[in-house]
Short mmCIF file of C-alpha atoms in Angstrom, two decimals:
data_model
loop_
_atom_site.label_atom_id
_atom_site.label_comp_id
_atom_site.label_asym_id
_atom_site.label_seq_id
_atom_site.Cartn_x
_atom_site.Cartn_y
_atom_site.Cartn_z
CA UNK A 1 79.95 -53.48 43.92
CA UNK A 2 77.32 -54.95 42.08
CA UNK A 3 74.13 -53.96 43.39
CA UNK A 4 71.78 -57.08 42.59
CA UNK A 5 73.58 -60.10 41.69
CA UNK A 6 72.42 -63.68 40.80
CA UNK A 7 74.08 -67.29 40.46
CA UNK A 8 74.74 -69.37 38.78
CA UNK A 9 74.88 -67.46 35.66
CA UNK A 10 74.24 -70.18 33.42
CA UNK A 11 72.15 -73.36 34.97
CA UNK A 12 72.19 -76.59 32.45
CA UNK A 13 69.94 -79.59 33.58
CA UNK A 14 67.84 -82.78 33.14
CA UNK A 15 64.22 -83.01 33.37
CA UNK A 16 62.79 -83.99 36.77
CA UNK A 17 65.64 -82.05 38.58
CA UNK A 18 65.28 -79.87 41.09
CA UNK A 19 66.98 -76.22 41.06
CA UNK A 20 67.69 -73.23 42.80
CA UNK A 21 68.60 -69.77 41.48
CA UNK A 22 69.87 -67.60 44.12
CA UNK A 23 69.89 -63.86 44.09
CA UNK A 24 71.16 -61.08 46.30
CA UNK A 25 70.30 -57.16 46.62
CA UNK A 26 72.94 -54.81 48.44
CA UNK A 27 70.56 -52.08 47.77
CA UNK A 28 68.88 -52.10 51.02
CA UNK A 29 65.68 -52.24 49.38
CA UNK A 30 62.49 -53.73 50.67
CA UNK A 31 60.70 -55.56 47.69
CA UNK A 32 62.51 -58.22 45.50
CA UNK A 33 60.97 -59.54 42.04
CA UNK A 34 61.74 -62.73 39.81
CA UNK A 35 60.77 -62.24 36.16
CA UNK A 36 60.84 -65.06 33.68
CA UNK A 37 62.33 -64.33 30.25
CA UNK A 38 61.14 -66.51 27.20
CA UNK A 39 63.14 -67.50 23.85
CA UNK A 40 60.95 -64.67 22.42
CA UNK A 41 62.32 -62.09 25.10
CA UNK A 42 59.12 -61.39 26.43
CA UNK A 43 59.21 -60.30 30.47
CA UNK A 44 56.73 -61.50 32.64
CA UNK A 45 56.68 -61.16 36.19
CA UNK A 46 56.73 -64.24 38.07
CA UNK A 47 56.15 -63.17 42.18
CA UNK A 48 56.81 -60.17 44.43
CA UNK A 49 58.21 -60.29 47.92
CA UNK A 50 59.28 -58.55 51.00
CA UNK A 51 59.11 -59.77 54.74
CA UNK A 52 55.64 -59.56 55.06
CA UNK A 53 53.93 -60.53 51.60
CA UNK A 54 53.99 -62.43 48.74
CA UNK A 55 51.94 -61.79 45.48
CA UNK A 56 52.51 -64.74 42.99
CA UNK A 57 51.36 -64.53 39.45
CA UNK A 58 48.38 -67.03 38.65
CA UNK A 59 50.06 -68.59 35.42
CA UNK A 60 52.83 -69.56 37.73
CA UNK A 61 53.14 -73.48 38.25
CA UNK A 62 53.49 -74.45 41.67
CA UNK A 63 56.57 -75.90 41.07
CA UNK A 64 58.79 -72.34 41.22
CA UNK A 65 58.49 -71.96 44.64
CA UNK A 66 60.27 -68.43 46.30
CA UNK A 67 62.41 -68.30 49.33
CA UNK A 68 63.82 -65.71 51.27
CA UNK A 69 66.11 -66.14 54.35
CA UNK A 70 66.36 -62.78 54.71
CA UNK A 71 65.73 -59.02 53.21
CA UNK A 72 68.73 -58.98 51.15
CA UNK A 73 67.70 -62.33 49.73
CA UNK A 74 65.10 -63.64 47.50
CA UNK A 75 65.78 -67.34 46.08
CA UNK A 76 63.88 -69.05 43.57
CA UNK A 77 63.12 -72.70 43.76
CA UNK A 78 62.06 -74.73 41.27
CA UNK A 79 60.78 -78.80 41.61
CA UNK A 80 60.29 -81.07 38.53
CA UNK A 81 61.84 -79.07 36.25
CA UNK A 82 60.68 -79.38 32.62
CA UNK A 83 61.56 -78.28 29.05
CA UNK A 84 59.43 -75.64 29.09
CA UNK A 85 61.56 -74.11 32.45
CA UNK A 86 63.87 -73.35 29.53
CA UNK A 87 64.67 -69.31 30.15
CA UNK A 88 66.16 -66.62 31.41
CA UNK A 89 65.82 -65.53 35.01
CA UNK A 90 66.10 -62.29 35.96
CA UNK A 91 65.90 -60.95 39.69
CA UNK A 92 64.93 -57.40 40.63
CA UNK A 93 64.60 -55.37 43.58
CA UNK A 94 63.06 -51.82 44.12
CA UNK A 95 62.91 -49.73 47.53
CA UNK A 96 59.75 -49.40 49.35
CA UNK A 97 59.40 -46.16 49.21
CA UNK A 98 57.12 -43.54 48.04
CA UNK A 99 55.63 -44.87 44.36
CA UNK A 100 56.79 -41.69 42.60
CA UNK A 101 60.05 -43.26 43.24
CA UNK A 102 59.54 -46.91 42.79
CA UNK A 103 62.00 -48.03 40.51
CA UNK A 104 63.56 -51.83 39.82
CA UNK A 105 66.94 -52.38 39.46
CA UNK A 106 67.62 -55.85 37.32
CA UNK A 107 70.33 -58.63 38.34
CA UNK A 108 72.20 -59.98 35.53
CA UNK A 109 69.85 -62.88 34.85
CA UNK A 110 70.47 -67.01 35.10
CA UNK A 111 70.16 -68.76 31.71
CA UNK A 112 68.11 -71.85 32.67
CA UNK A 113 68.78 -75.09 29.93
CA UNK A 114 66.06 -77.86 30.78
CA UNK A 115 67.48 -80.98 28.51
CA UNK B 1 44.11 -54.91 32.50
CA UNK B 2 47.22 -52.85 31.63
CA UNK B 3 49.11 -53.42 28.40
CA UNK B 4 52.31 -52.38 26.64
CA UNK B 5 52.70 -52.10 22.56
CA UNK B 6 56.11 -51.93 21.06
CA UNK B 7 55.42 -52.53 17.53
CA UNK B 8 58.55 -51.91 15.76
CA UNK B 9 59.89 -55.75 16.69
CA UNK B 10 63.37 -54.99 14.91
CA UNK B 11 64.84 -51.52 13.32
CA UNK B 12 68.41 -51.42 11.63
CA UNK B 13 70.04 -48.03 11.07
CA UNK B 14 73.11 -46.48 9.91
CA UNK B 15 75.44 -45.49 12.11
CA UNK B 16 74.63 -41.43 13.01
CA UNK B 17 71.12 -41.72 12.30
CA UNK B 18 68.60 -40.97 14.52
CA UNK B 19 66.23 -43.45 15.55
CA UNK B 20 62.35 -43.39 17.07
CA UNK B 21 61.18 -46.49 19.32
CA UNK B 22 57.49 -46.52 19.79
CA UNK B 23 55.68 -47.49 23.15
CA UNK B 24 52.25 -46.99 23.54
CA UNK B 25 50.31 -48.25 26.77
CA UNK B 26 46.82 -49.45 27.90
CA UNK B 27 45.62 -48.72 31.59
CA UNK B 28 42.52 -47.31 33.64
CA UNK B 29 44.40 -46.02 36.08
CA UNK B 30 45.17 -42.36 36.09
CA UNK B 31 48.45 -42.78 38.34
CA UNK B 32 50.78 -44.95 36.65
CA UNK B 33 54.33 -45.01 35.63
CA UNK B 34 56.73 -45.92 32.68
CA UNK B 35 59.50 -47.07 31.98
CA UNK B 36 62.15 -47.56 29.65
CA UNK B 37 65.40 -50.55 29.87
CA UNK B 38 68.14 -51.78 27.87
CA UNK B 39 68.79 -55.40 27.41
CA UNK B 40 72.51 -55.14 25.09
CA UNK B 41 73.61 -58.26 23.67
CA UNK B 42 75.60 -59.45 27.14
CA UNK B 43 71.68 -59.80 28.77
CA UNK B 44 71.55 -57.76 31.24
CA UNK B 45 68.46 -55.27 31.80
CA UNK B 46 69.50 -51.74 32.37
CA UNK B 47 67.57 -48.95 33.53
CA UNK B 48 66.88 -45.69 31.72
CA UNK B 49 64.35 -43.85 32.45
CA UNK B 50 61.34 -43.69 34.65
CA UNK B 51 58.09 -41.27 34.26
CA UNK B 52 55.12 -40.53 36.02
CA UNK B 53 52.15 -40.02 34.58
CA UNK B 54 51.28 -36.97 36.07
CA UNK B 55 54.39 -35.56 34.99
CA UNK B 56 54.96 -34.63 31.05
CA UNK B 57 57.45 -33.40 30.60
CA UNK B 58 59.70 -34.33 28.10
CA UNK B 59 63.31 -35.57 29.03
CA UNK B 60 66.75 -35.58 27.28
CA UNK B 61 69.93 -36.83 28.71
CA UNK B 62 72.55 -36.81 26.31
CA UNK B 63 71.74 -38.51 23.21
CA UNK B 64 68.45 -39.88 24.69
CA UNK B 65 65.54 -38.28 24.81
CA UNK B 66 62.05 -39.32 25.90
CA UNK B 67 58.51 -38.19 24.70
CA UNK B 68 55.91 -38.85 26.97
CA UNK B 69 51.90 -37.90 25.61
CA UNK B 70 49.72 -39.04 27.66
CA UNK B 71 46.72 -37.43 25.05
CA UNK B 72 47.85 -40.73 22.87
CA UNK B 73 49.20 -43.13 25.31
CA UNK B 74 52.46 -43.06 24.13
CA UNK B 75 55.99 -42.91 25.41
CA UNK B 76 58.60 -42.77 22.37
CA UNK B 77 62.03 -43.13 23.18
CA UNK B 78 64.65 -41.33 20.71
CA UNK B 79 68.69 -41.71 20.27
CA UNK B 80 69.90 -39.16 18.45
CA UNK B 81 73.18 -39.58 16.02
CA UNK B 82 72.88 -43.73 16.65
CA UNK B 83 76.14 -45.72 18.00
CA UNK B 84 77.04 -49.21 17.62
CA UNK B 85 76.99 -49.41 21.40
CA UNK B 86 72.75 -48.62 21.53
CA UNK B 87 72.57 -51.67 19.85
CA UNK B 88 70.44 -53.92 22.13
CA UNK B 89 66.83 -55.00 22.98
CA UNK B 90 64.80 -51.78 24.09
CA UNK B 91 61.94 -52.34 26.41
CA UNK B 92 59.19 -49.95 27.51
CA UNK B 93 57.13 -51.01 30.80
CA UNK B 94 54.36 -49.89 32.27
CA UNK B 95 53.38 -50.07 36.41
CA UNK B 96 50.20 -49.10 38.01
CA UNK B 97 48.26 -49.68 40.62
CA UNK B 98 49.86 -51.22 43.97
CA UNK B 99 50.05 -54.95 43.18
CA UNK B 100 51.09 -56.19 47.10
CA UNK B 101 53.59 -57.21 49.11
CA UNK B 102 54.99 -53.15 48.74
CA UNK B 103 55.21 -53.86 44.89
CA UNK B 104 54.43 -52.25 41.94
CA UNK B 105 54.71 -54.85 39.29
CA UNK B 106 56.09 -54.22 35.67
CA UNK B 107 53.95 -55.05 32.52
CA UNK B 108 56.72 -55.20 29.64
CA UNK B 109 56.32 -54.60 26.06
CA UNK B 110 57.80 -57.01 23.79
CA UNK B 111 60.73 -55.27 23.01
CA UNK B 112 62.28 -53.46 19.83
CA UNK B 113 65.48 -54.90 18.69
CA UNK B 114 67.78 -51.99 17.65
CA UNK B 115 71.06 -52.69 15.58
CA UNK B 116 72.97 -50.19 14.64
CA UNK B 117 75.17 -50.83 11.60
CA UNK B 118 78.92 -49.24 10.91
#
């Protein structure tokens, strides 16, 4: 039953490709995330999204592009990839509910390999 | 612009020791809210504990407690008589003001990197 899920798991390809990370909530919740992970660990959030909004981070490149076919859905898109792309992916989700009670709950993460 | 300070990067200890992770946080707002996950070796990010900032009080839950002062803009994390299984990448988060699209958006620290030795 896992609650947010992501695939693949582990993504390995050339420069100039274009990817997709998918990821899936069966939380019910409202808002879905997509953090980017660096070789240093350092988090940084990439967008937000629900069915009405969508708050990108300005250091993003306009290459990740996000893309939701539905609530339960939140897929991350990515054109021209480069070596830099080179991370780990994590997906999150949180309910849209009162703030005292926002919390995120974390998929397992896609380890993206940009040769 | 809100900020999160781990600045114990790594810590080893000795299995049954107890162990102190710092977190301290910038922000101007006065309703905010912290967190703490777990990132063990396998990479996943778990959840631990949240706080709001106009709640103090302190928190334990088993071996784990949490000590929230919000006169020093801190919010320490303890594990009391240390495991090999808390070793993992701790990380302390901080959320405030409504960021959009029903989101409140997490400001990490850098993480502390916990190993806990046999």
């Amino acid at each position: 039953d896992t609650a947010v899920s992501q695939t693949p798991k582990y993504l390995v390809t050339q420069m100039g490709n274009d990817k997709s990370i998918k990821c899936e909530q069966n939380l019910g919740h409202d808002t879905m995330y997509w953090y980017k992970q660096d070789s240093k660990k350092f988090l940084k959030i990439m967008f937000s999204y629900n069915n009405k909004e969508l708050i990108i981070n300005e250091t993003v490149p306009n290459r990740f592009s996000p893309k939701s076919p539905d609530k339960a859905h939140l897929n991350l898109h990515i054109n021209s990839l480069e070596l830099g792309d080179s991370a780990v992916y994590f997906c999150a989700s949180s309910p849209l509910t009162s703030p005292a009670r926002e919390t995120q709950y974390f998929g397992p993460g896609t380890r993206l390999l940009v040769l | 612009a809100q900020k999160v300070t781990q600045a114990q990067t790594e810590i080893s200890v000795v299995e049954k020791e107890d162990v102190t992770l710092d977190c301290v946080y910038e922000t101007r707002d006065t309703t905010y809210y912290l967190f703490w996950y777990k990132q063990p070796p396998s990479g996943e990010l778990v959840f631990l504990i949240r706080r709001n900032s106009f709640d103090e009080q302190n928190e334990i839950s088993g071996r784990y407690s949490w000590n929230f002062q919000k006169s020093t803009s801190s919010f320490n994390f303890t594990i009391t008589a240390s495991q090999v299984v808390d070793s993992a990448v701790y990380f302390c988060a901080l959320s405030e003001a409504y960021s959009g699209a029903g989101s409140y958006q997490l400001t990490f620290g850098k993480g502390t990197k916990l190993s806990v030795i046999p």
